[in-house]
Short mmCIF file of C-alpha atoms in Angstrom, two decimals:
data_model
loop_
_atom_site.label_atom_id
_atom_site.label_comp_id
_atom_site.label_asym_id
_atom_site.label_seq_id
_atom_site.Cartn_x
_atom_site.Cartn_y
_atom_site.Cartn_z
CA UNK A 1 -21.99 29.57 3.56
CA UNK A 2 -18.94 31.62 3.62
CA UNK A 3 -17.11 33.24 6.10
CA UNK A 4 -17.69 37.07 4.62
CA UNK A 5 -20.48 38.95 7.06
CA UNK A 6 -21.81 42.08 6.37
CA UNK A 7 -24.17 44.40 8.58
CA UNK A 8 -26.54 45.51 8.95
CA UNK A 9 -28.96 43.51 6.73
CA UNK A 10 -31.37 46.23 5.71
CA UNK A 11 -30.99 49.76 5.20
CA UNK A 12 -33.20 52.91 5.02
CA UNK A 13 -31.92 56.43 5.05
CA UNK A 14 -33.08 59.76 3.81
CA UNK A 15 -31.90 61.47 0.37
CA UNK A 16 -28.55 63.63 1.78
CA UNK A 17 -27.92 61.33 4.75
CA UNK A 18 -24.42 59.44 5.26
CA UNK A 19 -24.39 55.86 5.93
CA UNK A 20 -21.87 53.14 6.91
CA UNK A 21 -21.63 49.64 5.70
CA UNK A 22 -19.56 46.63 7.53
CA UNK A 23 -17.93 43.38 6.05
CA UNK A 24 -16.18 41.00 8.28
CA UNK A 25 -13.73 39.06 6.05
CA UNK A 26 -13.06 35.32 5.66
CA UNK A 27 -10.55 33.88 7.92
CA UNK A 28 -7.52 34.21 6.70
CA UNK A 29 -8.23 36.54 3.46
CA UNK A 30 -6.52 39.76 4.09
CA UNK A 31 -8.30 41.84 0.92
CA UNK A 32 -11.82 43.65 0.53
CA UNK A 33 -13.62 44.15 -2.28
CA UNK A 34 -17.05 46.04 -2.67
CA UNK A 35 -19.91 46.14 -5.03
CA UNK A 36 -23.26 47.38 -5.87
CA UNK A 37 -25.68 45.16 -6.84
CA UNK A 38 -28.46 47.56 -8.86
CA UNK A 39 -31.85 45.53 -8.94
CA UNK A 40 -31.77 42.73 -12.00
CA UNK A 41 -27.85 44.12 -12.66
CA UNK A 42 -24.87 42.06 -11.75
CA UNK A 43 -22.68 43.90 -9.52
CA UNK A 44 -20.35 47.00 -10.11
CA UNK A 45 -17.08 47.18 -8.80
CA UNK A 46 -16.78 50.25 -6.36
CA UNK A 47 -12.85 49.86 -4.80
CA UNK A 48 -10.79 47.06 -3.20
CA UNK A 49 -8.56 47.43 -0.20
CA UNK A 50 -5.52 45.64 0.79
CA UNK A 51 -3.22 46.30 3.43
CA UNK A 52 -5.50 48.87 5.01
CA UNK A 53 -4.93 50.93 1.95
CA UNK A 54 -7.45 51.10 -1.76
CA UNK A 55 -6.04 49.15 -4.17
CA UNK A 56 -8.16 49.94 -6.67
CA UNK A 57 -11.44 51.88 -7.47
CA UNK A 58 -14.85 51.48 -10.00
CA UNK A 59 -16.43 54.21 -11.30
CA UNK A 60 -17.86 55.29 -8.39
CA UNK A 61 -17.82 59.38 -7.13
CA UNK A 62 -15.72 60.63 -4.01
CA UNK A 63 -18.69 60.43 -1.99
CA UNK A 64 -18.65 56.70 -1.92
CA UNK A 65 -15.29 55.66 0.33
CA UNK A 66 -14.09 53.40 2.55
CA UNK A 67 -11.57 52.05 5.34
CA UNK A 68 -10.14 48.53 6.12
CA UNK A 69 -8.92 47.90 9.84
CA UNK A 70 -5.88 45.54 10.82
CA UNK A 71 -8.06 42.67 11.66
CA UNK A 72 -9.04 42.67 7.76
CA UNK A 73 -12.69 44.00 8.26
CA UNK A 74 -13.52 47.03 6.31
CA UNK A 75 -16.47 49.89 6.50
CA UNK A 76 -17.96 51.70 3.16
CA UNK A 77 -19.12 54.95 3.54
CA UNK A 78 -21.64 57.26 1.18
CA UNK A 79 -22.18 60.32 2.04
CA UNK A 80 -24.84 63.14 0.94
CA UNK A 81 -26.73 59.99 -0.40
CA UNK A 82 -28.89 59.68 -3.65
CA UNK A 83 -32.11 58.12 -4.39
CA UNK A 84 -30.03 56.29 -7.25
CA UNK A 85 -27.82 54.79 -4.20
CA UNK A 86 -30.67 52.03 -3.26
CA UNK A 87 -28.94 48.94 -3.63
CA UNK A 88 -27.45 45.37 -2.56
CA UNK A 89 -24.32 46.50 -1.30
CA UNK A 90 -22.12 43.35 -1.30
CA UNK A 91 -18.85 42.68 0.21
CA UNK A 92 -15.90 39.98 -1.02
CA UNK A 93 -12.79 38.81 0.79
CA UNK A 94 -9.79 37.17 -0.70
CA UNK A 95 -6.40 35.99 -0.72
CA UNK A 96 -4.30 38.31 -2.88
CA UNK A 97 -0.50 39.63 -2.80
CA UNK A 98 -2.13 43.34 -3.24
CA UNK A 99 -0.83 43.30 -7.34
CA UNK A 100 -3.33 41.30 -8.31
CA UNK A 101 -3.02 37.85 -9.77
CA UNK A 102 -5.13 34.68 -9.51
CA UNK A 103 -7.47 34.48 -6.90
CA UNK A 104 -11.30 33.65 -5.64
CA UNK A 105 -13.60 36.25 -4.20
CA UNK A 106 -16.11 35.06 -1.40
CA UNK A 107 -19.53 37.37 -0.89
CA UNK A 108 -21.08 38.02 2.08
CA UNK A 109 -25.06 38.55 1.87
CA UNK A 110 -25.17 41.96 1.59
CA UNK A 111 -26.86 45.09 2.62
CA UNK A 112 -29.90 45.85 1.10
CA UNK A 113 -29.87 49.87 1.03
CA UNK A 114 -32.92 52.19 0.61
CA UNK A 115 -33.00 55.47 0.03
CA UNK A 116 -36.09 57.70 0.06
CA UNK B 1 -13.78 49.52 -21.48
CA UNK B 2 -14.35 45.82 -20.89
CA UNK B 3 -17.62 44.72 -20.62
CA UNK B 4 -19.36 41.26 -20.11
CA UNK B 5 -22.57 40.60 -21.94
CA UNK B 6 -24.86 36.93 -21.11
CA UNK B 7 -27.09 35.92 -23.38
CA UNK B 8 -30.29 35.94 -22.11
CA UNK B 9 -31.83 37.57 -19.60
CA UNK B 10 -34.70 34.98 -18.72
CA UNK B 11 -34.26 31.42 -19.39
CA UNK B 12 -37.63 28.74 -18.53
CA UNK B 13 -36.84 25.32 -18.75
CA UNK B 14 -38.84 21.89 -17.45
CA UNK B 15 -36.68 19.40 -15.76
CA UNK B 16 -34.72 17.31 -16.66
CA UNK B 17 -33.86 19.75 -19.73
CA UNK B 18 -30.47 20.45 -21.13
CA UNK B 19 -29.02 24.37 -20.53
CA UNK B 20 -26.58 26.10 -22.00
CA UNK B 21 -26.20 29.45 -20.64
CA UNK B 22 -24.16 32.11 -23.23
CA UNK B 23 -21.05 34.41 -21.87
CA UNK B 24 -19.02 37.05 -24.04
CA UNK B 25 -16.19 39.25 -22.66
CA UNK B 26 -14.50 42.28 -24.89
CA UNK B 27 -11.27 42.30 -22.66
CA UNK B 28 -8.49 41.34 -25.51
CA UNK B 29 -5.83 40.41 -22.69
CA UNK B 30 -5.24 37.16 -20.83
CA UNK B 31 -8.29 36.94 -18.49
CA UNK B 32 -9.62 34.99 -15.50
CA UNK B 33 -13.65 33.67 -16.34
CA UNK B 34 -16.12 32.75 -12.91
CA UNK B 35 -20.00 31.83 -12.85
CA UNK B 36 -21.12 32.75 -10.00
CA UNK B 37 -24.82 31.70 -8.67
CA UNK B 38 -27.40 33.48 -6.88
CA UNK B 39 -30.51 31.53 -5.44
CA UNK B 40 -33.51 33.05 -3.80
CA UNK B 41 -31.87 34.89 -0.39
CA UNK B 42 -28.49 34.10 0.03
CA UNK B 43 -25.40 35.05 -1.46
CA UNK B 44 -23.21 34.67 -4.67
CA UNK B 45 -21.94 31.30 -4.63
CA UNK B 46 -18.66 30.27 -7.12
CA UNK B 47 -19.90 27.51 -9.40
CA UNK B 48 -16.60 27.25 -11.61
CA UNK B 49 -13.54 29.01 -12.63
CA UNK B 50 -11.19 29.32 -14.99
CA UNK B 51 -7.54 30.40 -14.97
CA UNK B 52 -5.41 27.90 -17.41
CA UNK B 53 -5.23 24.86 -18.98
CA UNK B 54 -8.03 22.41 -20.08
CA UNK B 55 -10.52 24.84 -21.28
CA UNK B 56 -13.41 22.76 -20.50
CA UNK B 57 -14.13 23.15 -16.63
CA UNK B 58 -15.98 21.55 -14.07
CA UNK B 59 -17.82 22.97 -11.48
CA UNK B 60 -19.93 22.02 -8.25
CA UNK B 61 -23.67 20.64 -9.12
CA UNK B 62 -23.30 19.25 -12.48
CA UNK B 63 -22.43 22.54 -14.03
CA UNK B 64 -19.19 22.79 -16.15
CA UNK B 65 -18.35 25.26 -18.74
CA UNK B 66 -16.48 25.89 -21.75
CA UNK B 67 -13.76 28.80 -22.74
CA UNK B 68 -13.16 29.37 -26.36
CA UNK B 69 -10.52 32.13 -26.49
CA UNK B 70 -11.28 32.57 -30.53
CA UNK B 71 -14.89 33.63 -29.66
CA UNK B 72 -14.43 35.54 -25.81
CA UNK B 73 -16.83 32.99 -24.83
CA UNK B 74 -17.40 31.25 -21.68
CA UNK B 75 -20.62 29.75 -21.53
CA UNK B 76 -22.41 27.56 -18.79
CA UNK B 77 -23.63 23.98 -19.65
CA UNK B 78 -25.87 21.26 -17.37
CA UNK B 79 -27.20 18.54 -18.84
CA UNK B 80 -30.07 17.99 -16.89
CA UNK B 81 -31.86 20.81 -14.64
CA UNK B 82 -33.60 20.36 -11.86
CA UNK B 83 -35.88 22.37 -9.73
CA UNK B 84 -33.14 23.28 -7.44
CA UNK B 85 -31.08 25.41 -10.31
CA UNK B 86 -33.60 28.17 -10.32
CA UNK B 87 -31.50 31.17 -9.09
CA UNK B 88 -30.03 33.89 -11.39
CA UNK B 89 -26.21 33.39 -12.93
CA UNK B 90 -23.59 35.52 -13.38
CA UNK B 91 -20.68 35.45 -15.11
CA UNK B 92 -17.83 37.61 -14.19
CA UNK B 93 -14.15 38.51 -15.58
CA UNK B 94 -11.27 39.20 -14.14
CA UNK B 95 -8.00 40.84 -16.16
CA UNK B 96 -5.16 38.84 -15.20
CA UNK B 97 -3.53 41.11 -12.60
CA UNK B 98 -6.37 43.08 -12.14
CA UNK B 99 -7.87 44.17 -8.95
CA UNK B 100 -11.40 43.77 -9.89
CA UNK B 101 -14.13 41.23 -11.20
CA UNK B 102 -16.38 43.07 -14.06
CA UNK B 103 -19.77 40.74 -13.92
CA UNK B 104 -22.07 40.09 -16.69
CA UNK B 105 -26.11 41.40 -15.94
CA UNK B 106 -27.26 37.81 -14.92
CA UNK B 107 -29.86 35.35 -16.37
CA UNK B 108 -32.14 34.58 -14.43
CA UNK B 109 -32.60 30.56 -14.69
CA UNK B 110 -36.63 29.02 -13.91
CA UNK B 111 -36.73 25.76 -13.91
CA UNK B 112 -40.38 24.27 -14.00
CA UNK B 113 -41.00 21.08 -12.07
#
């Protein structure tokens, strides 16, 4: 097991509602990255933050954003959501100097979102 | 845009069998090359990595894998399944300096006891 938590565990919203999305990062890892897991796709890159700031984004819309906190954690936010939305929502922490470089990500379990 | 592309998308084997699980990346620039694993409920694990050096890597459970710059390969080799390894993998890519890990779709690995 890692250290990465995410929550809640399971999801269900309505087409057009907003919904938040929490990660709790490994000790000691001060960056946040996020994914969406499709069902039987490997996950997409939708941004990283890193000193509270994004430090990088997928090819994800506007609507999808986010916020990390000075303890490391970090929320991800859709708004005005889509049926196309449903989806493990997965959350990785890691050691990085912000510029990228070497490093491991560690996953979390994920939040399995429905839409209807 | 790079892209990561696995082999197969369903792989059966009996135990005991040998696997070899295939891994191409389009990125032309120095990379960074995971497998990651997935079994039934819980979260991506990190089999193996590679950054530099000895091109043939080890990982945890047996696994290792092989990077052969000439052919943007990385693929996955056990010698010997066992139940246990049925779980989906995925490899994943990261440009050196890059934010970002771009994963493969996954094979999904059923091993038969």
């Amino acid at each position: 097991e890692t250290g990465v938590t995410q929550s809640p565990t399971h999801l269900i919203k309505t087409r057009g509602q907003q919904v938040t999305l929490r990660c709790s990062s490994q000790s000691g890892h001060n960056t946040v990255s996020w994914y969406q897991q499709a069902l039987g796709q490997g996950p997409q890159f939708i941004f990283q933050y890193y000193r509270e700031e994004e430090n990088g984004r997928g090819n994800f819309p506007p609507r999808f954003s986010g916020l990390q906190f000075p303890n490391y954690s970090s929320e991800l936010n859709v708004n005005a959501l889509e049926l196309d939305d449903s989806a493990l929502y997965l959350c990785a922490s890691s050691v990085s100097g912000g510029t990228g470089g070497f490093y491991e990500q560690y996953f979390g379990p994920g939040t399995r979102l429905t839409v209807t | 845009a790079q892209s990561v592309s696995q082999h197969n998308h369903h792989v059966i084997l009996s135990e005991a069998a040998s696997l070899e699980l295939g891994c191409n990346y389009s990125y032309g620039g120095t990379v960074n090359l995971f497998w990651y694993v997935q079994y039934p409920g819980q979260h991506l694990q990190l089999l193996l990595k590679y950054f530099s050096g000895d091109p043939l890597v080890k990982g945890i459970k047996g696994f290792e894998a092989e990077f052969i710059k000439s052919k943007f390969s990385f693929n996955l080799r056990k010698p010997s399944v066992q139940w246990s390894d049925t779980a989906e993998y995925f490899c994943a890519v990261q440009k050196n300096y890059g934010q970002n890990f771009v994963f493969g779709p996954g094979t999904r690995l059923s091993v038969l006891p």
